[in-house]
Amino acid sequence: MEHLQSFRKILDEKTKKVQAIVYDYLPGEAGFASELAEAIRYSMTAGGKRIRPLLMQETYQMFGGTGTVVRPFMAAIEMVHTHSLIHDDLPAIDNDEYRRGRKTTHVVFGEAMGVLAGDALLNYAYETALLAFEESEKTEECIAALRILAQKTGICGMLGGQSVDVTNEKQGRLTVDEEMLNYIYENKTSALMEASLMIGAALAGASKEQIHQMEQIGSEVGVAFQIEDDILDVTSTMEELGKPIFSDEKNQKTTYITLFGVEEAGVKAAELTRQAIARLDRLSVPNDKAFLAELLEYLVVRRK
């Protein structure tokens, strides 16, 4: 218990520092497009664990990265993630009214502005990532990182997974099997975790094989993370999660819970997490990896 409290204290300190970095890159609220900027800032400052930029930072440091080149990418990955939440909450998709403990963007600013805020935030993520070229002379590393961000965000990554998730809802549970569900989880959730770990490694000058191993770790942890989200959706409370519970049932989504039940889903999540940590243990890196290993494990036993 004492060790867990110590870890949480360190995690809280690191998260606050990561959040400050993310906030540094947010757009100002001036000019004719001030309401759009306000909607973006509203969404980005609604809280959250800042898991993806933290994973990126820890990986960058683990592979010996120094300097500030990682910072624009840390902000960018959180912008991409928040964009996905804004659009997930829209009436056309999940139609949720609360996220991170307060009203969703489209409820506060209107549906049209919710769409535009998500679009603008996704584009602004790339504008922000491009600032890395001004932070460092490591042009090749920045190009590699930008390529990863684009690939893991688009049709072969997060957006592809989200599209199949929407199809899942429209067609109903009977058409979704474990293979399709794994595709959704691998892309909708894992893709950005993979990107975070891969970008951190790429910016630090890791080898292609090391970057590939970080991708595999992100895949395993990402699926485990989403399974845990499924479990929390049926076992937690809105006060604890900061968003509606039983949302998957409301939207008739197939999840690991509907296919396997809570207990078996939990076993699968734990197994994937063990695989990811074992893979990390086998990596030869210049700096300590203990905190990152603990963080990966903590993600699957998390609470708000």
PDB file of C-alpha atoms in Angstrom:
ATOM      1  CA  MET A   1       0.000   0.000   0.000  1.00  0.00           C
ATOM      2  CA  GLU A   2       2.824   2.381   0.897  1.00  0.00           C
ATOM      3  CA  HIS A   3       4.529   1.691  -2.440  1.00  0.00           C
ATOM      4  CA  LEU A   4       1.282   2.346  -4.327  1.00  0.00           C
ATOM      5  CA  GLN A   5       0.801   5.644  -2.506  1.00  0.00           C
ATOM      6  CA  SER A   6       4.373   6.631  -3.381  1.00  0.00           C
ATOM      7  CA  PHE A   7       3.776   5.746  -7.034  1.00  0.00           C
ATOM      8  CA  ARG A   8       0.550   7.742  -7.127  1.00  0.00           C
ATOM      9  CA  LYS A   9       2.290  10.754  -5.626  1.00  0.00           C
ATOM     10  CA  ILE A  10       5.007  10.612  -8.301  1.00  0.00           C
ATOM     11  CA  LEU A  11       2.344  10.048 -10.971  1.00  0.00           C
ATOM     12  CA  ASP A  12       0.387  13.073  -9.781  1.00  0.00           C
ATOM     13  CA  GLU A  13       3.494  15.258  -9.876  1.00  0.00           C
ATOM     14  CA  LYS A  14       4.438  14.083 -13.358  1.00  0.00           C
ATOM     15  CA  THR A  15       0.864  14.509 -14.610  1.00  0.00           C
ATOM     16  CA  LYS A  16       0.731  18.108 -13.415  1.00  0.00           C
ATOM     17  CA  LYS A  17       3.966  18.889 -15.259  1.00  0.00           C
ATOM     18  CA  VAL A  18       2.694  17.186 -18.414  1.00  0.00           C
ATOM     19  CA  GLN A  19      -0.558  19.123 -18.200  1.00  0.00           C
ATOM     20  CA  ALA A  20       1.337  22.393 -17.945  1.00  0.00           C
ATOM     21  CA  ILE A  21       3.235  21.495 -21.127  1.00  0.00           C
ATOM     22  CA  VAL A  22      -0.008  20.715 -22.960  1.00  0.00           C
ATOM     23  CA  TYR A  23      -1.607  23.985 -21.823  1.00  0.00           C
ATOM     24  CA  ASP A  24       1.375  25.961 -23.139  1.00  0.00           C
ATOM     25  CA  TYR A  25       0.413  25.021 -26.706  1.00  0.00           C
ATOM     26  CA  LEU A  26      -3.314  25.819 -26.590  1.00  0.00           C
ATOM     27  CA  PRO A  27      -4.632  28.562 -28.915  1.00  0.00           C
ATOM     28  CA  GLY A  28      -5.562  31.996 -27.599  1.00  0.00           C
ATOM     29  CA  GLU A  29      -9.183  33.144 -27.472  1.00  0.00           C
ATOM     30  CA  ALA A  30      -9.082  36.277 -29.610  1.00  0.00           C
ATOM     31  CA  GLY A  31     -10.503  37.456 -32.930  1.00  0.00           C
ATOM     32  CA  PHE A  32     -13.592  36.388 -34.857  1.00  0.00           C
ATOM     33  CA  ALA A  33     -12.898  32.699 -34.206  1.00  0.00           C
ATOM     34  CA  SER A  34     -12.710  33.226 -30.441  1.00  0.00           C
ATOM     35  CA  GLU A  35     -15.708  30.966 -29.735  1.00  0.00           C
ATOM     36  CA  LEU A  36     -14.016  28.107 -31.572  1.00  0.00           C
ATOM     37  CA  ALA A  37     -10.834  28.668 -29.553  1.00  0.00           C
ATOM     38  CA  GLU A  38     -12.935  28.807 -26.387  1.00  0.00           C
ATOM     39  CA  ALA A  39     -14.588  25.477 -27.239  1.00  0.00           C
ATOM     40  CA  ILE A  40     -11.164  23.940 -27.854  1.00  0.00           C
ATOM     41  CA  ARG A  41      -9.794  25.213 -24.555  1.00  0.00           C
ATOM     42  CA  TYR A  42     -12.950  24.088 -22.739  1.00  0.00           C
ATOM     43  CA  SER A  43     -12.414  20.552 -23.994  1.00  0.00           C
ATOM     44  CA  MET A  44      -8.672  20.485 -23.412  1.00  0.00           C
ATOM     45  CA  THR A  45      -8.893  21.844 -19.846  1.00  0.00           C
ATOM     46  CA  ALA A  46     -11.670  19.526 -18.686  1.00  0.00           C
ATOM     47  CA  GLY A  47      -9.233  17.330 -16.801  1.00  0.00           C
ATOM     48  CA  GLY A  48      -8.094  13.846 -17.753  1.00  0.00           C
ATOM     49  CA  LYS A  49      -5.112  11.713 -16.839  1.00  0.00           C
ATOM     50  CA  ARG A  50      -2.834  12.903 -19.682  1.00  0.00           C
ATOM     51  CA  ILE A  51      -1.815   9.277 -20.130  1.00  0.00           C
ATOM     52  CA  ARG A  52      -0.658   9.525 -23.739  1.00  0.00           C
ATOM     53  CA  PRO A  53       1.699  12.498 -23.400  1.00  0.00           C
ATOM     54  CA  LEU A  54       3.023  10.995 -20.167  1.00  0.00           C
ATOM     55  CA  LEU A  55       3.742   7.690 -21.918  1.00  0.00           C
ATOM     56  CA  MET A  56       5.531   9.631 -24.652  1.00  0.00           C
ATOM     57  CA  GLN A  57       7.627  11.621 -22.196  1.00  0.00           C
ATOM     58  CA  GLU A  58       8.636   8.565 -20.155  1.00  0.00           C
ATOM     59  CA  THR A  59       9.605   6.609 -23.273  1.00  0.00           C
ATOM     60  CA  TYR A  60      11.615   9.540 -24.626  1.00  0.00           C
ATOM     61  CA  GLN A  61      13.564   9.799 -21.386  1.00  0.00           C
ATOM     62  CA  MET A  62      13.946   6.025 -21.072  1.00  0.00           C
ATOM     63  CA  PHE A  63      15.695   5.892 -24.460  1.00  0.00           C
ATOM     64  CA  GLY A  64      18.019   8.722 -23.422  1.00  0.00           C
ATOM     65  CA  GLY A  65      16.165  11.639 -24.966  1.00  0.00           C
ATOM     66  CA  THR A  66      16.945  15.107 -23.635  1.00  0.00           C
ATOM     67  CA  GLY A  67      15.746  18.561 -24.586  1.00  0.00           C
ATOM     68  CA  THR A  68      12.324  19.956 -25.478  1.00  0.00           C
ATOM     69  CA  VAL A  69      11.675  18.443 -28.908  1.00  0.00           C
ATOM     70  CA  VAL A  70       9.199  15.963 -27.407  1.00  0.00           C
ATOM     71  CA  ARG A  71       6.975  18.686 -25.954  1.00  0.00           C
ATOM     72  CA  PRO A  72       5.073  19.736 -29.109  1.00  0.00           C
ATOM     73  CA  PHE A  73       4.342  16.077 -29.818  1.00  0.00           C
ATOM     74  CA  MET A  74       3.133  15.563 -26.237  1.00  0.00           C
ATOM     75  CA  ALA A  75       0.633  18.384 -26.709  1.00  0.00           C
ATOM     76  CA  ALA A  76      -0.308  17.125 -30.170  1.00  0.00           C
ATOM     77  CA  ILE A  77      -1.148  13.589 -29.045  1.00  0.00           C
ATOM     78  CA  GLU A  78      -3.406  14.954 -26.301  1.00  0.00           C
ATOM     79  CA  MET A  79      -5.109  17.213 -28.847  1.00  0.00           C
ATOM     80  CA  VAL A  80      -5.768  14.245 -31.130  1.00  0.00           C
ATOM     81  CA  HIS A  81      -7.163  12.268 -28.202  1.00  0.00           C
ATOM     82  CA  THR A  82      -9.419  15.119 -27.069  1.00  0.00           C
ATOM     83  CA  HIS A  83     -10.634  15.602 -30.643  1.00  0.00           C
ATOM     84  CA  SER A  84     -11.771  11.975 -30.627  1.00  0.00           C
ATOM     85  CA  LEU A  85     -13.652  12.464 -27.353  1.00  0.00           C
ATOM     86  CA  ILE A  86     -15.456  15.559 -28.639  1.00  0.00           C
ATOM     87  CA  HIS A  87     -16.639  13.680 -31.712  1.00  0.00           C
ATOM     88  CA  ASP A  88     -17.463  10.482 -29.801  1.00  0.00           C
ATOM     89  CA  ASP A  89     -19.816  12.483 -27.583  1.00  0.00           C
ATOM     90  CA  LEU A  90     -21.734  14.066 -30.488  1.00  0.00           C
ATOM     91  CA  PRO A  91     -25.419  13.152 -30.989  1.00  0.00           C
ATOM     92  CA  ALA A  92     -24.529  11.374 -34.247  1.00  0.00           C
ATOM     93  CA  ILE A  93     -22.276   8.931 -32.379  1.00  0.00           C
ATOM     94  CA  ASP A  94     -22.644   8.281 -28.612  1.00  0.00           C
ATOM     95  CA  ASN A  95     -24.793  11.299 -27.723  1.00  0.00           C
ATOM     96  CA  ASP A  96     -23.250  11.660 -24.265  1.00  0.00           C
ATOM     97  CA  GLU A  97     -23.876  14.752 -22.145  1.00  0.00           C
ATOM     98  CA  TYR A  98     -21.001  14.392 -19.669  1.00  0.00           C
ATOM     99  CA  ARG A  99     -17.279  13.835 -20.064  1.00  0.00           C
ATOM    100  CA  ARG A 100     -14.553  14.136 -17.413  1.00  0.00           C
ATOM    101  CA  GLY A 101     -17.135  15.215 -14.856  1.00  0.00           C
ATOM    102  CA  ARG A 102     -18.713  18.099 -16.759  1.00  0.00           C
ATOM    103  CA  LYS A 103     -20.985  18.780 -19.717  1.00  0.00           C
ATOM    104  CA  THR A 104     -19.640  17.774 -23.104  1.00  0.00           C
ATOM    105  CA  THR A 105     -18.509  20.295 -25.695  1.00  0.00           C
ATOM    106  CA  HIS A 106     -21.562  20.030 -27.945  1.00  0.00           C
ATOM    107  CA  VAL A 107     -23.926  20.469 -24.987  1.00  0.00           C
ATOM    108  CA  VAL A 108     -22.200  23.716 -23.965  1.00  0.00           C
ATOM    109  CA  PHE A 109     -21.402  25.186 -27.387  1.00  0.00           C
ATOM    110  CA  GLY A 110     -23.930  23.513 -29.688  1.00  0.00           C
ATOM    111  CA  GLU A 111     -23.608  20.563 -32.038  1.00  0.00           C
ATOM    112  CA  ALA A 112     -22.172  22.533 -34.967  1.00  0.00           C
ATOM    113  CA  MET A 113     -19.450  24.081 -32.824  1.00  0.00           C
ATOM    114  CA  GLY A 114     -18.745  20.648 -31.346  1.00  0.00           C
ATOM    115  CA  VAL A 115     -18.064  19.300 -34.842  1.00  0.00           C
ATOM    116  CA  LEU A 116     -15.886  22.289 -35.709  1.00  0.00           C
ATOM    117  CA  ALA A 117     -13.991  22.166 -32.405  1.00  0.00           C
ATOM    118  CA  GLY A 118     -13.107  18.518 -32.991  1.00  0.00           C
ATOM    119  CA  ASP A 119     -12.026  19.224 -36.569  1.00  0.00           C
ATOM    120  CA  ALA A 120     -10.004  22.271 -35.581  1.00  0.00           C
ATOM    121  CA  LEU A 121      -8.316  20.457 -32.715  1.00  0.00           C
ATOM    122  CA  LEU A 122      -7.213  17.605 -34.970  1.00  0.00           C
ATOM    123  CA  ASN A 123      -5.707  20.072 -37.433  1.00  0.00           C
ATOM    124  CA  TYR A 124      -4.159  22.127 -34.644  1.00  0.00           C
ATOM    125  CA  ALA A 125      -2.470  18.967 -33.361  1.00  0.00           C
ATOM    126  CA  TYR A 126      -0.427  18.804 -36.566  1.00  0.00           C
ATOM    127  CA  GLU A 127       0.312  22.528 -36.460  1.00  0.00           C
ATOM    128  CA  THR A 128       1.632  21.978 -32.944  1.00  0.00           C
ATOM    129  CA  ALA A 129       3.667  18.867 -33.804  1.00  0.00           C
ATOM    130  CA  LEU A 130       5.390  20.795 -36.588  1.00  0.00           C
ATOM    131  CA  LEU A 131       6.784  23.190 -33.976  1.00  0.00           C
ATOM    132  CA  ALA A 132       9.162  20.386 -32.990  1.00  0.00           C
ATOM    133  CA  PHE A 133      11.278  21.271 -36.021  1.00  0.00           C
ATOM    134  CA  GLU A 134      11.950  24.611 -34.333  1.00  0.00           C
ATOM    135  CA  GLU A 135      12.878  22.923 -31.048  1.00  0.00           C
ATOM    136  CA  SER A 136      15.584  20.663 -32.432  1.00  0.00           C
ATOM    137  CA  GLU A 137      17.899  20.037 -35.362  1.00  0.00           C
ATOM    138  CA  LYS A 138      16.961  16.336 -35.320  1.00  0.00           C
ATOM    139  CA  THR A 139      15.071  16.598 -38.593  1.00  0.00           C
ATOM    140  CA  GLU A 140      15.009  12.868 -39.381  1.00  0.00           C
ATOM    141  CA  GLU A 141      13.688  12.007 -35.939  1.00  0.00           C
ATOM    142  CA  CYS A 142      10.972  14.670 -36.197  1.00  0.00           C
ATOM    143  CA  ILE A 143       9.909  13.421 -39.628  1.00  0.00           C
ATOM    144  CA  ALA A 144       9.718   9.850 -38.322  1.00  0.00           C
ATOM    145  CA  ALA A 145       7.629  11.009 -35.350  1.00  0.00           C
ATOM    146  CA  LEU A 146       5.289  13.028 -37.572  1.00  0.00           C
ATOM    147  CA  ARG A 147       4.806  10.028 -39.856  1.00  0.00           C
ATOM    148  CA  ILE A 148       3.868   7.855 -36.854  1.00  0.00           C
ATOM    149  CA  LEU A 149       1.380  10.468 -35.625  1.00  0.00           C
ATOM    150  CA  ALA A 150      -0.305  10.651 -39.030  1.00  0.00           C
ATOM    151  CA  GLN A 151      -0.465   6.886 -39.553  1.00  0.00           C
ATOM    152  CA  LYS A 152      -1.811   6.094 -36.098  1.00  0.00           C
ATOM    153  CA  THR A 153      -4.434   8.840 -36.282  1.00  0.00           C
ATOM    154  CA  GLY A 154      -5.934   8.160 -39.720  1.00  0.00           C
ATOM    155  CA  ILE A 155      -7.873   5.465 -41.529  1.00  0.00           C
ATOM    156  CA  CYS A 156      -5.283   2.821 -40.651  1.00  0.00           C
ATOM    157  CA  GLY A 157      -5.407   3.832 -36.985  1.00  0.00           C
ATOM    158  CA  MET A 158      -7.738   5.672 -34.631  1.00  0.00           C
ATOM    159  CA  LEU A 159     -10.268   6.966 -37.183  1.00  0.00           C
ATOM    160  CA  GLY A 160     -10.452   3.577 -38.892  1.00  0.00           C
ATOM    161  CA  GLY A 161     -11.201   1.946 -35.559  1.00  0.00           C
ATOM    162  CA  GLN A 162     -13.831   4.544 -34.733  1.00  0.00           C
ATOM    163  CA  SER A 163     -15.542   3.970 -38.081  1.00  0.00           C
ATOM    164  CA  VAL A 164     -15.872   0.246 -37.406  1.00  0.00           C
ATOM    165  CA  ASP A 165     -17.096   1.027 -33.885  1.00  0.00           C
ATOM    166  CA  VAL A 166     -19.886   3.177 -35.356  1.00  0.00           C
ATOM    167  CA  THR A 167     -20.733   0.369 -37.779  1.00  0.00           C
ATOM    168  CA  ASN A 168     -20.851  -1.973 -34.777  1.00  0.00           C
ATOM    169  CA  GLU A 169     -23.600   0.147 -33.254  1.00  0.00           C
ATOM    170  CA  LYS A 170     -25.624   0.435 -36.471  1.00  0.00           C
ATOM    171  CA  GLN A 171     -25.517  -3.276 -37.332  1.00  0.00           C
ATOM    172  CA  GLY A 172     -26.126  -4.563 -33.839  1.00  0.00           C
ATOM    173  CA  ARG A 173     -24.284  -6.935 -31.561  1.00  0.00           C
ATOM    174  CA  LEU A 174     -24.973 -10.156 -33.441  1.00  0.00           C
ATOM    175  CA  THR A 175     -22.666  -9.164 -36.311  1.00  0.00           C
ATOM    176  CA  VAL A 176     -19.597  -8.424 -34.142  1.00  0.00           C
ATOM    177  CA  ASP A 177     -17.226 -11.237 -33.216  1.00  0.00           C
ATOM    178  CA  GLU A 178     -13.946 -11.288 -31.290  1.00  0.00           C
ATOM    179  CA  GLU A 179     -11.847 -10.632 -34.407  1.00  0.00           C
ATOM    180  CA  MET A 180     -13.759  -7.466 -35.307  1.00  0.00           C
ATOM    181  CA  LEU A 181     -13.820  -6.323 -31.686  1.00  0.00           C
ATOM    182  CA  ASN A 182     -10.043  -6.701 -31.443  1.00  0.00           C
ATOM    183  CA  TYR A 183      -9.711  -4.615 -34.615  1.00  0.00           C
ATOM    184  CA  ILE A 184     -11.803  -1.850 -33.041  1.00  0.00           C
ATOM    185  CA  TYR A 185      -9.807  -1.894 -29.813  1.00  0.00           C
ATOM    186  CA  GLU A 186      -6.458  -2.141 -31.586  1.00  0.00           C
ATOM    187  CA  ASN A 187      -7.218   0.928 -33.665  1.00  0.00           C
ATOM    188  CA  LYS A 188      -9.669   3.092 -31.743  1.00  0.00           C
ATOM    189  CA  THR A 189      -7.800   2.830 -28.433  1.00  0.00           C
ATOM    190  CA  SER A 190      -4.406   1.190 -28.885  1.00  0.00           C
ATOM    191  CA  ALA A 191      -3.335   3.277 -31.883  1.00  0.00           C
ATOM    192  CA  LEU A 192      -2.732   6.470 -29.897  1.00  0.00           C
ATOM    193  CA  MET A 193      -0.955   4.592 -27.112  1.00  0.00           C
ATOM    194  CA  GLU A 194       1.234   2.927 -29.728  1.00  0.00           C
ATOM    195  CA  ALA A 195       1.893   6.346 -31.264  1.00  0.00           C
ATOM    196  CA  SER A 196       2.838   7.817 -27.888  1.00  0.00           C
ATOM    197  CA  LEU A 197       5.398   5.114 -27.144  1.00  0.00           C
ATOM    198  CA  MET A 198       6.728   4.997 -30.704  1.00  0.00           C
ATOM    199  CA  ILE A 199       7.110   8.778 -31.015  1.00  0.00           C
ATOM    200  CA  GLY A 200       8.928   8.985 -27.692  1.00  0.00           C
ATOM    201  CA  ALA A 201      11.330   6.295 -28.870  1.00  0.00           C
ATOM    202  CA  ALA A 202      11.753   7.769 -32.368  1.00  0.00           C
ATOM    203  CA  LEU A 203      12.547  11.266 -31.091  1.00  0.00           C
ATOM    204  CA  ALA A 204      15.183   9.799 -28.771  1.00  0.00           C
ATOM    205  CA  GLY A 205      16.883   8.046 -31.689  1.00  0.00           C
ATOM    206  CA  ALA A 206      15.805   4.472 -30.916  1.00  0.00           C
ATOM    207  CA  SER A 207      16.326   1.759 -33.539  1.00  0.00           C
ATOM    208  CA  LYS A 208      13.543   0.505 -35.824  1.00  0.00           C
ATOM    209  CA  GLU A 209      13.343  -2.738 -33.832  1.00  0.00           C
ATOM    210  CA  GLN A 210      13.063  -0.843 -30.552  1.00  0.00           C
ATOM    211  CA  ILE A 211      10.318   1.361 -32.002  1.00  0.00           C
ATOM    212  CA  HIS A 212       8.538  -1.796 -33.186  1.00  0.00           C
ATOM    213  CA  GLN A 213       8.734  -3.278 -29.696  1.00  0.00           C
ATOM    214  CA  MET A 214       7.229  -0.122 -28.241  1.00  0.00           C
ATOM    215  CA  GLU A 215       4.425  -0.412 -30.794  1.00  0.00           C
ATOM    216  CA  GLN A 216       3.705  -3.962 -29.602  1.00  0.00           C
ATOM    217  CA  ILE A 217       3.709  -2.812 -25.975  1.00  0.00           C
ATOM    218  CA  GLY A 218       1.253  -0.055 -26.885  1.00  0.00           C
ATOM    219  CA  SER A 219      -0.972  -2.546 -28.664  1.00  0.00           C
ATOM    220  CA  GLU A 220      -1.148  -4.916 -25.709  1.00  0.00           C
ATOM    221  CA  VAL A 221      -1.649  -2.198 -23.118  1.00  0.00           C
ATOM    222  CA  GLY A 222      -4.159  -0.357 -25.291  1.00  0.00           C
ATOM    223  CA  VAL A 223      -6.426  -3.375 -25.671  1.00  0.00           C
ATOM    224  CA  ALA A 224      -6.116  -4.106 -21.944  1.00  0.00           C
ATOM    225  CA  PHE A 225      -6.957  -0.458 -21.215  1.00  0.00           C
ATOM    226  CA  GLN A 226     -10.105  -0.641 -23.354  1.00  0.00           C
ATOM    227  CA  ILE A 227     -11.188  -3.918 -21.756  1.00  0.00           C
ATOM    228  CA  GLU A 228     -10.823  -2.262 -18.354  1.00  0.00           C
ATOM    229  CA  ASP A 229     -12.948   0.617 -19.683  1.00  0.00           C
ATOM    230  CA  ASP A 230     -15.616  -1.958 -20.604  1.00  0.00           C
ATOM    231  CA  ILE A 231     -15.467  -3.368 -17.092  1.00  0.00           C
ATOM    232  CA  LEU A 232     -15.700   0.054 -15.451  1.00  0.00           C
ATOM    233  CA  ASP A 233     -18.721   0.869 -17.621  1.00  0.00           C
ATOM    234  CA  VAL A 234     -20.707  -1.828 -15.804  1.00  0.00           C
ATOM    235  CA  THR A 235     -19.070  -1.855 -12.354  1.00  0.00           C
ATOM    236  CA  SER A 236     -18.296   1.795 -11.565  1.00  0.00           C
ATOM    237  CA  THR A 237     -20.344   4.943 -10.981  1.00  0.00           C
ATOM    238  CA  MET A 238     -20.741   8.185 -12.900  1.00  0.00           C
ATOM    239  CA  GLU A 239     -19.197  10.086  -9.980  1.00  0.00           C
ATOM    240  CA  GLU A 240     -16.108   7.884 -10.120  1.00  0.00           C
ATOM    241  CA  LEU A 241     -15.677   7.906 -13.907  1.00  0.00           C
ATOM    242  CA  GLY A 242     -16.839  11.424 -14.679  1.00  0.00           C
ATOM    243  CA  LYS A 243     -18.982  10.132 -17.548  1.00  0.00           C
ATOM    244  CA  PRO A 244     -22.189   8.086 -17.899  1.00  0.00           C
ATOM    245  CA  ILE A 245     -22.050   4.393 -17.026  1.00  0.00           C
ATOM    246  CA  PHE A 246     -23.800   1.653 -19.023  1.00  0.00           C
ATOM    247  CA  SER A 247     -23.061   3.779 -22.105  1.00  0.00           C
ATOM    248  CA  ASP A 248     -22.090   0.691 -24.118  1.00  0.00           C
ATOM    249  CA  GLU A 249     -25.396  -1.005 -23.324  1.00  0.00           C
ATOM    250  CA  LYS A 250     -27.317   2.174 -24.205  1.00  0.00           C
ATOM    251  CA  ASN A 251     -25.601   2.300 -27.588  1.00  0.00           C
ATOM    252  CA  GLN A 252     -25.907  -1.483 -28.087  1.00  0.00           C
ATOM    253  CA  LYS A 253     -22.171  -1.921 -28.461  1.00  0.00           C
ATOM    254  CA  THR A 254     -20.492  -5.285 -28.401  1.00  0.00           C
ATOM    255  CA  THR A 255     -17.704  -5.277 -25.814  1.00  0.00           C
ATOM    256  CA  TYR A 256     -15.536  -7.854 -24.086  1.00  0.00           C
ATOM    257  CA  ILE A 257     -18.199  -7.890 -21.363  1.00  0.00           C
ATOM    258  CA  THR A 258     -20.991  -8.880 -23.737  1.00  0.00           C
ATOM    259  CA  LEU A 259     -18.806 -11.554 -25.364  1.00  0.00           C
ATOM    260  CA  PHE A 260     -17.004 -13.012 -22.341  1.00  0.00           C
ATOM    261  CA  GLY A 261     -18.368 -11.533 -19.114  1.00  0.00           C
ATOM    262  CA  VAL A 262     -16.636  -9.396 -16.504  1.00  0.00           C
ATOM    263  CA  GLU A 263     -14.437 -12.097 -14.963  1.00  0.00           C
ATOM    264  CA  GLU A 264     -12.991 -13.476 -18.205  1.00  0.00           C
ATOM    265  CA  ALA A 265     -12.521  -9.960 -19.571  1.00  0.00           C
ATOM    266  CA  GLY A 266     -10.518  -9.073 -16.473  1.00  0.00           C
ATOM    267  CA  VAL A 267      -8.315 -12.130 -16.920  1.00  0.00           C
ATOM    268  CA  LYS A 268      -7.620 -11.136 -20.541  1.00  0.00           C
ATOM    269  CA  ALA A 269      -6.716  -7.569 -19.564  1.00  0.00           C
ATOM    270  CA  ALA A 270      -4.294  -8.809 -16.891  1.00  0.00           C
ATOM    271  CA  GLU A 271      -2.702 -11.254 -19.335  1.00  0.00           C
ATOM    272  CA  LEU A 272      -2.120  -8.566 -21.966  1.00  0.00           C
ATOM    273  CA  THR A 273      -0.617  -6.256 -19.351  1.00  0.00           C
ATOM    274  CA  ARG A 274       1.804  -8.955 -18.199  1.00  0.00           C
ATOM    275  CA  GLN A 275       2.865  -9.526 -21.796  1.00  0.00           C
ATOM    276  CA  ALA A 276       3.510  -5.801 -22.295  1.00  0.00           C
ATOM    277  CA  ILE A 277       5.578  -5.467 -19.114  1.00  0.00           C
ATOM    278  CA  ALA A 278       7.582  -8.603 -19.958  1.00  0.00           C
ATOM    279  CA  ARG A 279       8.308  -7.158 -23.396  1.00  0.00           C
ATOM    280  CA  LEU A 280       9.464  -3.908 -21.775  1.00  0.00           C
ATOM    281  CA  ASP A 281      11.689  -5.839 -19.356  1.00  0.00           C
ATOM    282  CA  ARG A 282      13.495  -7.463 -22.276  1.00  0.00           C
ATOM    283  CA  LEU A 283      14.378  -4.130 -23.872  1.00  0.00           C
ATOM    284  CA  SER A 284      17.898  -2.811 -23.441  1.00  0.00           C
ATOM    285  CA  VAL A 285      17.667   0.940 -22.793  1.00  0.00           C
ATOM    286  CA  PRO A 286      20.089   3.508 -21.345  1.00  0.00           C
ATOM    287  CA  ASN A 287      17.814   4.837 -18.587  1.00  0.00           C
ATOM    288  CA  ASP A 288      15.537   3.465 -15.897  1.00  0.00           C
ATOM    289  CA  LYS A 289      12.251   1.908 -17.024  1.00  0.00           C
ATOM    290  CA  ALA A 290      10.733   1.072 -13.624  1.00  0.00           C
ATOM    291  CA  PHE A 291       8.241   3.952 -13.577  1.00  0.00           C
ATOM    292  CA  LEU A 292       7.022   3.221 -17.104  1.00  0.00           C
ATOM    293  CA  ALA A 293       6.514  -0.456 -16.192  1.00  0.00           C
ATOM    294  CA  GLU A 294       4.489   0.556 -13.124  1.00  0.00           C
ATOM    295  CA  LEU A 295       2.485   3.025 -15.167  1.00  0.00           C
ATOM    296  CA  LEU A 296       1.549   0.355 -17.715  1.00  0.00           C
ATOM    297  CA  GLU A 297       0.316  -1.879 -14.915  1.00  0.00           C
ATOM    298  CA  TYR A 298      -1.507   0.956 -13.172  1.00  0.00           C
ATOM    299  CA  LEU A 299      -3.525   1.751 -16.316  1.00  0.00           C
ATOM    300  CA  VAL A 300      -5.380  -1.537 -16.002  1.00  0.00           C
ATOM    301  CA  VAL A 301      -6.313  -1.072 -12.344  1.00  0.00           C
ATOM    302  CA  ARG A 302      -7.098   2.606 -12.655  1.00  0.00           C
ATOM    303  CA  ARG A 303      -9.935   4.617 -11.202  1.00  0.00           C
ATOM    304  CA  LYS A 304     -10.864   8.250 -11.843  1.00  0.00           C
TER     305      LYS A 304
END
